[in-house]
CSV table of C-alpha atoms and ligand atoms in Angstrom, one decimal:
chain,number,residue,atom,x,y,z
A,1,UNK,CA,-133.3,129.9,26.1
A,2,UNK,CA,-131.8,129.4,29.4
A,3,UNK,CA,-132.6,132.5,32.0
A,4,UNK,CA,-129.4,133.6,34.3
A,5,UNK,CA,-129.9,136.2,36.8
A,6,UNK,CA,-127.1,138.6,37.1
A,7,UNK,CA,-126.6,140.2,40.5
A,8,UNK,CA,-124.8,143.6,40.4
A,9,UNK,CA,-125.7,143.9,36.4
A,10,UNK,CA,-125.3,147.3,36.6
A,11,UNK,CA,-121.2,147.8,37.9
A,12,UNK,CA,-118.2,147.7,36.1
A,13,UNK,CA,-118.0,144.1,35.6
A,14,UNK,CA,-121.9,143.3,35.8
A,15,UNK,CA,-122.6,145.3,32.9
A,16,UNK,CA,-120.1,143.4,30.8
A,17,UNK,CA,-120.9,139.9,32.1
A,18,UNK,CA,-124.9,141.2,30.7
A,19,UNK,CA,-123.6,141.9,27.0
A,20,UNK,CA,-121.5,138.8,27.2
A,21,UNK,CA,-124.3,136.7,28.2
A,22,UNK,CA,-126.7,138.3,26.4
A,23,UNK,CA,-124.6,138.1,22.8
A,24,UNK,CA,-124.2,134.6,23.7
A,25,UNK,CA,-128.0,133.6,23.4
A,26,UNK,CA,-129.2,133.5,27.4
A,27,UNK,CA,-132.2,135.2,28.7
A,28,UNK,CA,-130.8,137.8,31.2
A,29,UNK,CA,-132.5,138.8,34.4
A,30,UNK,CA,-130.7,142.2,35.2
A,31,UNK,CA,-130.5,142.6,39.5
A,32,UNK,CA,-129.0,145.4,41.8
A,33,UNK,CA,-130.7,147.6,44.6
A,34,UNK,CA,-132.0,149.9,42.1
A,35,UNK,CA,-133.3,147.3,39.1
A,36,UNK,CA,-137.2,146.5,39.1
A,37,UNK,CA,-136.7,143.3,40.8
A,38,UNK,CA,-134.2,144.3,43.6
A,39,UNK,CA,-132.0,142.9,45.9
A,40,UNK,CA,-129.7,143.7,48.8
A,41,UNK,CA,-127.7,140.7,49.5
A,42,UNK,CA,-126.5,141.4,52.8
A,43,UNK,CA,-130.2,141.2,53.7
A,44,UNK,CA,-131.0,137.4,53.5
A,45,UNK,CA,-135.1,138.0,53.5
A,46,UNK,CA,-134.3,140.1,50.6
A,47,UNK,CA,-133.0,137.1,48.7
A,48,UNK,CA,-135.6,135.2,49.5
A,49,UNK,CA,-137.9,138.1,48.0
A,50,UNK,CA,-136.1,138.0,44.9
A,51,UNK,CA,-136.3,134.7,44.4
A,52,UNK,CA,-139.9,134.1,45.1
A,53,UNK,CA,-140.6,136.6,42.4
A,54,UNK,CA,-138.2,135.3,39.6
A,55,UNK,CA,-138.9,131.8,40.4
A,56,UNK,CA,-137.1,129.1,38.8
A,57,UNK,CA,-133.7,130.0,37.1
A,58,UNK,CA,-131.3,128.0,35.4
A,59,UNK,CA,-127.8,129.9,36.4
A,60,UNK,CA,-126.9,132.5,38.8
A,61,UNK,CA,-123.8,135.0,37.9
A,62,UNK,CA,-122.7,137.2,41.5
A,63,UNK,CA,-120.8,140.3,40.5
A,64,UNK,CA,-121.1,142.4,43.7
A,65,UNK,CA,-119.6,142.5,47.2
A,66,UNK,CA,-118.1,144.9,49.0
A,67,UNK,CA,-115.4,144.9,51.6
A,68,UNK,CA,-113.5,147.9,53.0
A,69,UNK,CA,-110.0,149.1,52.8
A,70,UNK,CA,-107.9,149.9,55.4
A,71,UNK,CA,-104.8,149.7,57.0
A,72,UNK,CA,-104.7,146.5,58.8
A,73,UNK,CA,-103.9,148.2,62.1
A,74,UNK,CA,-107.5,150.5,61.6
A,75,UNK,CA,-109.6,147.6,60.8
A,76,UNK,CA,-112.4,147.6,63.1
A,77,UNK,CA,-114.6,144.9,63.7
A,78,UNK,CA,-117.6,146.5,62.2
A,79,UNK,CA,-114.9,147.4,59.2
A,80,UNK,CA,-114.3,142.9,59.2
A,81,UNK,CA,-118.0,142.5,59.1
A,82,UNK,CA,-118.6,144.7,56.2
A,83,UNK,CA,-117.0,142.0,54.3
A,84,UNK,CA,-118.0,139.0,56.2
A,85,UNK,CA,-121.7,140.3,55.8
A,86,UNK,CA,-121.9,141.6,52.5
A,87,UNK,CA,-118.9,140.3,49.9
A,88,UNK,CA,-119.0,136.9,51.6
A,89,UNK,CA,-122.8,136.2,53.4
A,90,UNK,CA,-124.1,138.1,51.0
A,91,UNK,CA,-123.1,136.0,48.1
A,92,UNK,CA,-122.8,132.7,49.8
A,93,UNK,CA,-126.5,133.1,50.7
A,94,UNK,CA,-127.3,133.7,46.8
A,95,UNK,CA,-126.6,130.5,46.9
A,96,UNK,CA,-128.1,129.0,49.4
A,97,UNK,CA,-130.9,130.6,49.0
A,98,UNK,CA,-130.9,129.7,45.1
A,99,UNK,CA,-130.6,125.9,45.7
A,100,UNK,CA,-134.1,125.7,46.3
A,101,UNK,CA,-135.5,127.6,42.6
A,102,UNK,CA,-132.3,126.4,40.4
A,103,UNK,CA,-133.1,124.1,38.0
A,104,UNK,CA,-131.6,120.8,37.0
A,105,UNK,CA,-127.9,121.3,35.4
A,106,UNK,CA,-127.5,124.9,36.5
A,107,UNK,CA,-125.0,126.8,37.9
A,108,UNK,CA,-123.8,129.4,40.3
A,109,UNK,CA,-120.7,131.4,39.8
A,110,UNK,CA,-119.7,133.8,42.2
A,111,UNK,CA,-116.9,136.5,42.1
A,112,UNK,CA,-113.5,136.8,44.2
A,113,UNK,CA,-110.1,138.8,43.0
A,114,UNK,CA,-106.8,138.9,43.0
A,115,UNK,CA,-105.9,139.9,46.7
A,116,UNK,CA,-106.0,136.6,48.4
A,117,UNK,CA,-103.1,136.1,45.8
A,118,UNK,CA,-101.8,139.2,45.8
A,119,UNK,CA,-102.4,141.0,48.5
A,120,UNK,CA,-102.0,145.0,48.5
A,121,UNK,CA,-101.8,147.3,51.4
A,122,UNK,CA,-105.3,147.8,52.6
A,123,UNK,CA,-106.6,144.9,51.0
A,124,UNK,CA,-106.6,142.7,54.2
A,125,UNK,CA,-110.5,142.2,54.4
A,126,UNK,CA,-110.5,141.6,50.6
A,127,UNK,CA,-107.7,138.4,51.1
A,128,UNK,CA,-109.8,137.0,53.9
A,129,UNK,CA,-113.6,137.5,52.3
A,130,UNK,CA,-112.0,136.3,48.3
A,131,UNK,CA,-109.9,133.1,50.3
A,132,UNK,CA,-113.1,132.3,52.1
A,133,UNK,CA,-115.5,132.2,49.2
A,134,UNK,CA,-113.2,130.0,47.5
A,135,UNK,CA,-113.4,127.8,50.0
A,136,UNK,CA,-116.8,127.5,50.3
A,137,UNK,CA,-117.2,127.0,46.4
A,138,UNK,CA,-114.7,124.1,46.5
A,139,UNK,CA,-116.5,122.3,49.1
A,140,UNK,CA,-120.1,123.1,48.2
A,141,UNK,CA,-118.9,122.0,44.4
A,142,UNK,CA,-118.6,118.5,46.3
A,143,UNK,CA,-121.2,118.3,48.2
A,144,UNK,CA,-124.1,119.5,45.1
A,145,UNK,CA,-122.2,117.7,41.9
A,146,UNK,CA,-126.0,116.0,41.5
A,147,UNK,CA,-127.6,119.1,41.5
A,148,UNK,CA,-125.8,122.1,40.4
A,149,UNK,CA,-122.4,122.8,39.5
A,150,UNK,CA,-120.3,126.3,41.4
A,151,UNK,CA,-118.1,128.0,40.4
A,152,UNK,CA,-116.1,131.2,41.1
A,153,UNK,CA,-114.2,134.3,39.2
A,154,UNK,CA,-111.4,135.7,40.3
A,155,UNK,CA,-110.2,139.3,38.2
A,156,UNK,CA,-107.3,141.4,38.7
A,157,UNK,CA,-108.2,144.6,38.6
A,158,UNK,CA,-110.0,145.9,35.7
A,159,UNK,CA,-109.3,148.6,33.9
A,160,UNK,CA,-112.7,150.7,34.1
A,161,UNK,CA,-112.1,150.7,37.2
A,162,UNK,CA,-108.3,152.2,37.2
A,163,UNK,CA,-109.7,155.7,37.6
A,164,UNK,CA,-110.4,154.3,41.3
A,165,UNK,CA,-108.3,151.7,41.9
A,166,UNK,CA,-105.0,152.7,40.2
A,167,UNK,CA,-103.1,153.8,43.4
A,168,UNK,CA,-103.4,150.8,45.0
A,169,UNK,CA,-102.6,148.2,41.8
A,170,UNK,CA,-99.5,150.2,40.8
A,171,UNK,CA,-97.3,147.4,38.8
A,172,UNK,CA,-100.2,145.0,38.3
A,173,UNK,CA,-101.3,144.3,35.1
A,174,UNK,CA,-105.2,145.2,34.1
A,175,UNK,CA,-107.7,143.3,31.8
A,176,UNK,CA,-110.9,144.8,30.2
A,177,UNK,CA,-114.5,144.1,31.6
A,178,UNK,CA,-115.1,142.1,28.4
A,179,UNK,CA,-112.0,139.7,29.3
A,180,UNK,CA,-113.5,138.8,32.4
A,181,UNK,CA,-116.6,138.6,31.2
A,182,UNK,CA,-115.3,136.0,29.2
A,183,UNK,CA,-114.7,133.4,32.4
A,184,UNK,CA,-118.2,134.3,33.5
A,185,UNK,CA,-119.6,132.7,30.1
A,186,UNK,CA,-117.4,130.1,30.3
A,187,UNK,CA,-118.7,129.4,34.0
A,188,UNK,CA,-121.8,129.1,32.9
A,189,UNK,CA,-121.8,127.5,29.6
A,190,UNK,CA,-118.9,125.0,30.2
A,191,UNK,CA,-119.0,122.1,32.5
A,192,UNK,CA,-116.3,122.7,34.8
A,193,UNK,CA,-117.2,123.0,38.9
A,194,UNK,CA,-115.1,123.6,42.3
A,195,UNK,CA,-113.2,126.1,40.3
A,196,UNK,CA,-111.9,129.6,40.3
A,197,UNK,CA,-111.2,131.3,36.9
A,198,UNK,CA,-108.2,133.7,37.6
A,199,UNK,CA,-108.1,136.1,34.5
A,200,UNK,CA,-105.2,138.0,33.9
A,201,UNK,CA,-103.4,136.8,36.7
B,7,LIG,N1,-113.4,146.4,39.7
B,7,LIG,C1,-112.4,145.6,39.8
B,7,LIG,O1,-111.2,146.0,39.4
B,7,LIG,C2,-112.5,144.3,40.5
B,7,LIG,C3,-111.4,143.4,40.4
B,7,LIG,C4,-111.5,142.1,41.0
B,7,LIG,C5,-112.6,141.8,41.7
B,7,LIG,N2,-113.7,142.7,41.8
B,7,LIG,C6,-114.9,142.3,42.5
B,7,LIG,O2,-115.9,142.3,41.6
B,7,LIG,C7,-117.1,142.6,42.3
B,7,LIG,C8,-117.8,143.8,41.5
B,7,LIG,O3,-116.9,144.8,41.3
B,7,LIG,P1,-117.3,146.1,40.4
B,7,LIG,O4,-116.1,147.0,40.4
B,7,LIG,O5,-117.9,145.6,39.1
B,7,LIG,O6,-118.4,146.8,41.3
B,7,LIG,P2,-119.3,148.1,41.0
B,7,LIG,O7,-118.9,148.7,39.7
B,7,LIG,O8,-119.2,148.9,42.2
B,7,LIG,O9,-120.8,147.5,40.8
B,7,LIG,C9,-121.4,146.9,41.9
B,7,LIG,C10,-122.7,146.3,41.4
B,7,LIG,O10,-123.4,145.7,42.5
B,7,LIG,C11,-124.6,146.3,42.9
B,7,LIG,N3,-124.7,146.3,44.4
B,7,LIG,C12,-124.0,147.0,45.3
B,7,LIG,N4,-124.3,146.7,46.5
B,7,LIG,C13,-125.3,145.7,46.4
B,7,LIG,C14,-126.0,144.9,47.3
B,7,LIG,N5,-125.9,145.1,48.7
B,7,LIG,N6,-126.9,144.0,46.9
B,7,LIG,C15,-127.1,143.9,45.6
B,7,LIG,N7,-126.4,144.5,44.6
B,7,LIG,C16,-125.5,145.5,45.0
B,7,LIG,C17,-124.5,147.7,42.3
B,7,LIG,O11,-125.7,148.3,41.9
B,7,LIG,P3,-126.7,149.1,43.0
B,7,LIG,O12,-125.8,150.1,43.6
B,7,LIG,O13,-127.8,149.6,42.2
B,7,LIG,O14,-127.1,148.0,44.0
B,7,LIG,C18,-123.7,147.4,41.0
B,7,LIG,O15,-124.6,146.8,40.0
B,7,LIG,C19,-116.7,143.0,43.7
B,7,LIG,O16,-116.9,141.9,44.5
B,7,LIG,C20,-115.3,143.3,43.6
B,7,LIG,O17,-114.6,143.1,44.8
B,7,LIG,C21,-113.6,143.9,41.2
């Protein structure tokens, strides 16, 4: 059974990605700041942590980050690094950081969104931090095709997460957790790399 950690298994699109996974016949290793086995990502010693205790792994799924929202014109710089630290460092160094404990054929997937696409008002941080992961996950697919493939999802907005995020997607269509899920599983089971799933955009 192949063992895929899940980082931010317990949000809106975490806990989906774990039933998808976990109906699908993988071993799931649930990770947040609050499960058992923790992690923070914007603290690289942390992942480091995290990994020596789980060891080897054969994927890796990413659904956290955060970045803030703001009008452009109020964006401080500690506002940019919020992003840059956590939503982009943070999950760039899961990888990074994962290289050396994932085993042969396995994967990393990582998570973006619709803003770099189709940006919102507020959403600056979120275009720069999504457009910038995407670009690390098409050059790192190049550089590690003989070791492990990367990948990255990239939701509209969901529609748990309407109650918060409503106001600001007003015209934009919504999918489900579980439809989203569905490119995480296909992420990792498939054998596609250097690619970002849009779903429902
Ligand atoms: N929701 C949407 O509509 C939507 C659409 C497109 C893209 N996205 C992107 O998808 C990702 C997840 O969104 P979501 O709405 O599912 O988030 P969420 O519901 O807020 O869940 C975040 C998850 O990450 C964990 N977490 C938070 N900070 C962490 C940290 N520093 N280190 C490790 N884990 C941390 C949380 O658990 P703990 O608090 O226990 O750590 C939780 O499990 C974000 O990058 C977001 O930008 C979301």
């Amino acid at each position: 059974m192949k063992k895929v950690i899940i980082i931010g298994a317990t949000g809106t699109i975490g806990n989906a990605v774990c039933k998808k996974l976990t109906s699908s016949g993988y071993q799931v290793i649930t990770i947040s700041r609050s499960s058992q086995i923790s992690v923070d990502i914007s603290d690289i010693e942390s992942i480091r942590n995290m990994y020596k205790v789980i060891g080897a792994f054969d994927d890796l799924i990413s659904t956290t980050g955060k970045v803030a929202f703001k009008p452009i014109q109020e964006m401080s710089y500690a506002d940019f690094m919020l992003g840059l630290t956590n939503k982009l460092m943070g999950q760039v160094n899961l990888v990074q950081e994962g290289l050396k404990y994932i085993k042969k054929e396995g994967s990393f997937t990582l998570t973006t969104g619709i803003l770099n696409h189709e940006p919102i008002a507020l959403g600056s941080s979120a275009a720069m931090v999504n457009a910038a992961i995407e670009g690390y996950v098409k050059a790192a697919s190049l550089e590690l095709r003989e070791k492990a493939r990367i990948n990255a999802v990239s939701p509209t907005v969901i529609t748990e997460a309407l109650d918060k995020y409503a106001s600001f997607f007003a015209g934009f269509k919504s999918i489900s957790a579980d439809e989203a899920a569905l490119a995480y599983l296909k992420s990792v089971a498939g054998i596609e790399t250097g690619k970002v799933f849009h779903v429902g955009f």
